[in-house]
Tab-separated table of C-alpha atoms in Angstrom:
chain	number	residue	atom	x	y	z
P	1	MET	CA	-5.832	3.205	-38.249
P	2	SER	CA	-2.409	1.542	-38.258
P	3	GLU	CA	-0.591	1.156	-34.956
P	4	ALA	CA	2.792	0.241	-36.440
P	5	GLY	CA	5.498	2.869	-36.373
P	6	ILE	CA	3.810	4.968	-33.684
P	7	LEU	CA	5.068	5.274	-30.129
P	8	SER	CA	2.540	3.625	-27.836
P	9	ARG	CA	0.759	6.060	-25.532
P	10	ASN	CA	0.679	3.195	-23.058
P	11	GLY	CA	4.318	2.329	-23.576
P	12	LYS	CA	5.203	2.762	-19.898
P	13	ASP	CA	2.518	0.452	-18.530
P	14	GLY	CA	2.959	-1.901	-21.469
P	15	VAL	CA	6.669	-2.332	-20.795
P	16	PHE	CA	6.017	-2.831	-17.068
P	17	CYS	CA	3.519	-5.620	-17.718
P	18	ALA	CA	5.674	-7.296	-20.345
P	19	TYR	CA	8.904	-6.979	-18.360
P	20	PHE	CA	7.411	-8.496	-15.244
P	21	ARG	CA	5.885	-11.452	-17.040
P	22	ARG	CA	9.361	-12.962	-16.640
P	23	LYS	CA	9.855	-14.767	-13.363
P	24	GLU	CA	13.534	-13.843	-13.098
P	25	ASN	CA	12.589	-10.151	-13.192
P	26	VAL	CA	9.829	-10.706	-10.640
P	27	LEU	CA	12.351	-12.422	-8.360
P	28	GLU	CA	14.677	-9.440	-8.719
P	29	LEU	CA	11.802	-7.129	-7.759
P	30	TYR	CA	10.987	-9.386	-4.791
P	31	ASN	CA	14.619	-9.174	-3.666
P	32	VAL	CA	14.370	-5.374	-3.647
P	33	ILE	CA	11.279	-5.624	-1.446
P	34	HIS	CA	12.704	-8.372	0.774
P	35	PRO	CA	16.525	-8.188	0.736
P	36	GLU	CA	16.643	-10.312	3.900
P	37	ASP	CA	15.212	-13.375	2.105
P	38	HIS	CA	18.063	-15.416	0.620
P	39	GLU	CA	16.069	-18.630	0.186
P	40	THR	CA	13.389	-17.757	-2.367
P	41	GLY	CA	14.292	-18.619	-5.959
P	42	VAL	CA	12.727	-18.419	-9.409
P	43	ASP	CA	10.903	-21.715	-8.906
P	44	ASP	CA	9.197	-20.270	-5.815
P	45	ILE	CA	7.635	-17.394	-7.771
P	46	ASP	CA	4.062	-17.808	-8.954
P	47	ILE	CA	2.656	-14.952	-11.044
P	48	VAL	CA	-1.019	-14.326	-10.262
P	49	THR	CA	-1.590	-11.075	-12.145
P	50	LEU	CA	-5.252	-10.351	-12.760
P	51	THR	CA	-6.176	-9.902	-16.399
P	52	HIS	CA	-9.310	-8.421	-17.920
P	53	THR	CA	-9.923	-8.227	-21.658
P	54	MET	CA	-12.567	-5.515	-21.482
P	55	VAL	CA	-11.400	-1.926	-21.555
P	56	ASN	CA	-13.023	-0.796	-18.318
P	57	GLY	CA	-12.350	-3.941	-16.273
P	58	PRO	CA	-10.182	-3.815	-13.141
P	59	TYR	CA	-6.717	-5.312	-13.330
P	60	ASN	CA	-3.408	-4.870	-11.579
P	61	ASP	CA	-0.034	-4.435	-13.276
P	62	LEU	CA	1.579	-7.316	-11.396
P	63	GLY	CA	0.541	-9.879	-8.820
P	64	PHE	CA	2.751	-12.693	-7.584
P	65	MET	CA	3.339	-15.101	-4.729
P	66	ALA	CA	6.707	-16.055	-3.278
P	67	GLY	CA	6.315	-19.619	-2.090
P	68	ASN	CA	3.074	-20.207	-0.235
P	69	ARG	CA	3.473	-17.529	2.353
P	70	LEU	CA	3.376	-14.209	0.540
P	71	LEU	CA	1.023	-12.490	-1.843
P	72	VAL	CA	2.378	-9.309	-3.404
P	73	LEU	CA	0.395	-6.925	-5.594
P	74	VAL	CA	2.293	-4.179	-7.388
P	75	GLU	CA	1.135	-1.319	-9.593
P	76	ALA	CA	3.213	1.345	-11.334
P	77	GLN	CA	1.815	4.857	-11.078
P	78	THR	CA	2.949	8.062	-12.783
P	79	THR	CA	0.334	10.326	-11.187
P	80	TRP	CA	0.000	10.514	-7.413
P	81	SER	CA	-3.512	9.561	-6.372
P	82	LEU	CA	-4.953	8.020	-3.232
P	83	ASN	CA	-7.439	6.241	-5.488
P	84	ILE	CA	-4.768	3.551	-5.828
P	85	LEU	CA	-6.009	2.402	-2.421
P	86	VAL	CA	-9.458	1.628	-3.834
P	87	ARG	CA	-7.933	-0.321	-6.709
P	88	CYS	CA	-5.665	-2.275	-4.366
P	89	LEU	CA	-8.631	-3.192	-2.181
P	90	ILE	CA	-10.479	-4.486	-5.250
P	91	TYR	CA	-7.392	-6.303	-6.576
P	92	LEU	CA	-6.800	-7.977	-3.242
P	93	GLY	CA	-10.382	-9.216	-2.984
P	94	LYS	CA	-10.410	-10.525	-6.552
P	95	THR	CA	-7.009	-12.176	-6.163
P	96	TYR	CA	-8.057	-13.869	-2.929
P	97	ASN	CA	-11.233	-15.047	-4.659
P	98	GLU	CA	-9.187	-16.649	-7.440
P	99	TYR	CA	-6.830	-18.215	-4.882
P	100	ILE	CA	-9.777	-19.623	-2.883
P	101	THR	CA	-11.350	-21.045	-6.045
P	102	ALA	CA	-8.087	-22.538	-7.332
P	103	HIS	CA	-7.330	-24.213	-3.991
P	104	ARG	CA	-10.959	-25.232	-3.353
P	105	LEU	CA	-11.017	-23.589	0.057
P	106	ARG	CA	-14.283	-23.837	1.971
P	107	VAL	CA	-14.953	-20.348	3.270
P	108	TYR	CA	-18.352	-21.322	4.706
P	109	ASP	CA	-16.887	-23.948	7.010
P	110	ALA	CA	-16.233	-23.225	10.678
P	111	ALA	CA	-12.468	-23.785	10.446
P	112	PRO	CA	-10.448	-20.696	9.365
P	113	VAL	CA	-9.035	-20.942	5.845
P	114	ARG	CA	-5.305	-20.503	5.348
P	115	LEU	CA	-4.518	-17.587	3.034
P	116	PRO	CA	-1.178	-16.103	1.971
P	117	THR	CA	-0.246	-12.900	3.779
P	118	PRO	CA	-0.867	-9.924	1.474
P	119	GLU	CA	1.615	-7.177	0.712
P	120	LEU	CA	0.573	-4.229	-1.438
P	121	TYR	CA	2.989	-1.952	-3.272
P	122	VAL	CA	2.880	0.900	-5.747
P	123	ILE	CA	5.911	2.067	-7.711
P	124	TYR	CA	5.759	5.846	-8.018
P	125	THR	CA	7.770	7.011	-11.014
P	126	ARG	CA	7.952	10.747	-10.331
P	127	GLU	CA	9.910	12.799	-7.773
P	128	ARG	CA	9.124	11.770	-4.226
P	129	GLY	CA	9.148	15.184	-2.601
P	130	GLU	CA	7.256	14.990	0.713
P	131	LEU	CA	5.236	11.901	-0.189
P	132	PRO	CA	4.877	9.154	2.456
P	133	ASP	CA	6.341	5.635	2.628
P	134	THR	CA	2.920	4.061	3.182
P	135	ILE	CA	-0.700	5.031	2.592
P	136	SER	CA	-3.838	3.631	4.230
P	137	PHE	CA	-7.312	3.185	2.760
P	138	SER	CA	-8.989	3.845	6.100
P	139	LYS	CA	-6.844	6.719	7.297
P	140	ASP	CA	-5.668	8.544	4.184
P	141	LEU	CA	-8.627	8.034	1.845
P	142	LEU	CA	-11.575	7.841	4.248
P	143	GLY	CA	-10.085	10.019	6.979
P	144	LEU	CA	-10.917	7.434	9.659
P	145	GLU	CA	-8.975	5.639	12.343
P	146	TYR	CA	-8.739	1.870	11.986
P	147	PRO	CA	-10.105	-0.314	13.502
P	148	GLU	CA	-12.449	1.878	15.548
P	149	GLY	CA	-13.686	4.034	12.706
P	150	SER	CA	-13.665	1.652	9.762
P	151	ALA	CA	-14.670	-1.908	8.962
P	152	ALA	CA	-11.919	-2.349	6.381
P	153	ASP	CA	-8.404	-1.212	5.636
P	154	VAL	CA	-5.503	-1.889	3.298
P	155	THR	CA	-2.035	-0.416	3.633
P	156	VAL	CA	0.059	0.180	0.533
P	157	LYS	CA	3.821	0.663	0.598
P	158	VAL	CA	5.217	3.145	-1.918
P	159	LEU	CA	8.464	2.387	-3.763
P	160	TYR	CA	10.475	5.355	-5.042
P	161	LYS	CA	13.675	5.803	-7.020
P	162	THR	CA	16.700	5.187	-4.787
P	163	ASP	CA	19.549	5.828	-7.256
P	164	THR	CA	20.995	2.390	-6.474
P	165	GLY	CA	20.393	1.033	-9.960
P	166	ASN	CA	18.083	-1.757	-8.778
P	167	ILE	CA	15.280	-3.078	-10.966
P	168	VAL	CA	12.778	-0.524	-9.617
P	169	ASP	CA	15.194	2.318	-10.369
P	170	GLN	CA	15.739	1.002	-13.895
P	171	TYR	CA	12.032	0.929	-14.640
P	172	ILE	CA	11.608	4.463	-13.269
P	173	GLU	CA	14.554	5.641	-15.387
P	174	TYR	CA	12.869	4.097	-18.416
P	175	THR	CA	9.713	6.126	-17.711
P	176	GLU	CA	11.828	9.287	-17.390
P	177	ILE	CA	13.459	8.608	-20.760
P	178	PHE	CA	10.036	7.888	-22.255
P	179	ASP	CA	8.604	11.202	-21.034
P	180	GLU	CA	11.680	13.144	-22.153
P	181	GLN	CA	11.536	11.772	-25.693
P	182	VAL	CA	7.793	12.413	-25.928
P	183	ARG	CA	8.429	16.047	-24.971
P	184	LEU	CA	11.114	16.307	-27.657
P	185	LEU	CA	9.641	14.216	-30.467
P	186	GLY	CA	6.013	13.463	-29.614
P	187	TYR	CA	4.429	10.011	-29.952
P	188	THR	CA	6.428	9.209	-33.053
P	189	GLU	CA	8.510	6.405	-34.480
P	190	ASP	CA	11.641	8.503	-33.896
P	191	ALA	CA	10.787	8.836	-30.199
P	192	ALA	CA	10.254	5.082	-29.856
P	193	ARG	CA	13.599	4.330	-31.498
P	194	GLU	CA	15.381	6.862	-29.291
P	195	ILE	CA	13.843	5.385	-26.142
P	196	VAL	CA	15.071	1.898	-26.997
P	197	ARG	CA	18.498	3.185	-28.084
P	198	ILE	CA	19.071	5.250	-24.920
P	199	CYS	CA	17.988	2.426	-22.618
P	200	ILE	CA	20.381	-0.002	-24.313
P	201	GLU	CA	23.195	2.560	-24.299
P	202	ARG	CA	22.752	3.230	-20.564
P	203	GLY	CA	22.238	-0.414	-19.641
P	204	ILE	CA	18.675	0.185	-18.424
P	205	MET	CA	16.713	-3.090	-18.540
P	206	TYR	CA	19.333	-4.026	-21.128
P	207	ASP	CA	18.417	-7.687	-21.653
P	208	TYR	CA	14.784	-6.737	-22.213
P	209	PHE	CA	15.365	-3.900	-24.659
P	210	MET	CA	17.625	-6.108	-26.758
P	211	THR	CA	14.652	-8.346	-27.565
P	212	LYS	CA	12.172	-8.058	-30.403
P	213	GLU	CA	9.385	-8.213	-27.824
P	214	ALA	CA	10.500	-4.906	-26.299
P	215	ASN	CA	10.331	-3.123	-29.637
P	216	ALA	CA	6.887	-4.551	-30.293
P	217	VAL	CA	5.640	-3.320	-26.916
P	218	VAL	CA	7.118	0.161	-27.221
P	219	PHE	CA	5.765	0.611	-30.736
P	220	ASP	CA	2.589	-1.413	-30.883
P	221	TYR	CA	1.156	-2.084	-27.418
P	222	MET	CA	-1.522	0.583	-27.645
P	223	ASP	CA	-3.871	1.445	-24.822
P	224	ASN	CA	-5.670	4.014	-26.915
P	225	VAL	CA	-9.178	3.313	-25.656
P	226	ILE	CA	-10.941	4.075	-28.925
P	227	ALA	CA	-8.528	1.942	-30.967
P	228	MET	CA	-8.850	-0.947	-28.524
P	229	GLU	CA	-12.634	-0.716	-28.532
P	230	TYR	CA	-12.656	-0.808	-32.323
P	231	ARG	CA	-10.398	-3.852	-32.354
P	232	ILE	CA	-12.577	-5.691	-29.845
P	233	GLU	CA	-15.814	-4.836	-31.629
P	234	ASP	CA	-14.368	-5.718	-35.045
P	235	ALA	CA	-13.190	-9.084	-33.761
P	236	LYS	CA	-16.542	-9.747	-32.086
P	237	GLU	CA	-18.481	-8.833	-35.205
P	238	GLU	CA	-16.274	-10.977	-37.423
P	239	GLY	CA	-16.731	-13.865	-35.040
P	240	ARG	CA	-20.494	-13.371	-34.870
P	241	MET	CA	-20.819	-13.251	-38.653
P	242	GLU	CA	-18.844	-16.421	-39.123
P	243	GLY	CA	-20.552	-18.129	-36.212
P	244	ARG	CA	-24.057	-17.282	-37.457
P	245	ALA	CA	-23.642	-18.679	-40.942
P	246	GLU	CA	-26.447	-21.256	-41.144
P	247	GLY	CA	-25.883	-21.988	-37.467
P	248	ARG	CA	-23.359	-24.719	-38.211
P	249	ALA	CA	-21.347	-25.868	-35.193
P	250	GLU	CA	-18.063	-26.046	-37.113
P	251	GLU	CA	-18.312	-22.390	-38.102
P	252	ARG	CA	-19.072	-21.314	-34.550
P	253	GLU	CA	-16.009	-23.217	-33.363
P	254	ASP	CA	-13.907	-21.539	-36.032
P	255	ALA	CA	-15.158	-18.121	-34.883
P	256	VAL	CA	-14.187	-18.971	-31.295
P	257	ARG	CA	-10.731	-20.035	-32.455
P	258	LYS	CA	-10.193	-16.772	-34.345
P	259	LEU	CA	-11.070	-14.697	-31.279
P	260	VAL	CA	-8.696	-16.730	-29.132
P	261	GLU	CA	-5.858	-16.393	-31.651
P	262	ARG	CA	-6.342	-12.738	-32.608
P	263	MET	CA	-7.418	-11.227	-29.295
P	264	GLY	CA	-5.580	-13.464	-26.851
P	265	TRP	CA	-8.840	-14.324	-25.088
P	266	THR	CA	-9.551	-17.567	-23.279
P	267	GLU	CA	-11.976	-19.959	-24.939
P	268	SER	CA	-14.666	-19.189	-22.368
P	269	GLN	CA	-14.303	-15.424	-22.959
P	270	ALA	CA	-14.610	-15.947	-26.724
P	271	ARG	CA	-17.701	-18.089	-26.293
P	272	GLU	CA	-19.280	-15.523	-23.984
P	273	ALA	CA	-18.621	-12.722	-26.504
P	274	LEU	CA	-20.208	-14.762	-29.290
P	275	GLY	CA	-23.051	-15.982	-27.114
P	276	CYS	CA	-22.370	-19.645	-27.804
P	277	ALA	CA	-21.856	-22.043	-24.914
P	278	LYS	CA	-19.938	-25.239	-25.438
């Protein structure tokens, strides 16, 4: 099954993830969230987005720190669901775990560890209606009062379209154009070309949509679960076959290299998939 020339069914999430891999765009998003902060610059942004190569693994669309004092987790959501609170709780725990490991913090010592203050956001891309500014895991999902009724809570702030033309608005407008063209043309090459053309014409995320990367994401960044599973299994099997040939170490290393290059995995992930430790 060829993916080229077909509008990605995951084109909205794919563009979000690709667009906010750039620190200058993350800084612009941070400035929308914290307009009072005039000191933080691009060099103060550290992207800490969780990634997971397996289809069913948890990941967040964007995670970043601003300096050493703020941890922000953001997810874009087209369907309103309080289940985002569960995901944010998981993301926060996993992100803290990675931060603790990276900074070699000793959580079993008596002295309190110093952690960045978390902020959790979701960008909702549909009409706001009567939806709230914030949602709470304890109150809204569990129906409890914190702290008396629950041992844990996370609060998520919801970002909506404001019609100010900021970077959040531009992404939401992109999703609106995406949905409109799908309604008119389906998941086709024509729809993908129209989406890119309209965004450029209207100046929506203009610098991004002028790049070759944007076209590749809109057309080819597929999150079709079956297609992705086939690609993963095919790559694994190819690697296993090459790695098993007479058990030679050089062939196993070549199989690891192919998985890293073709699937974008880390070396340790490739070795785990092939069952060969270094």
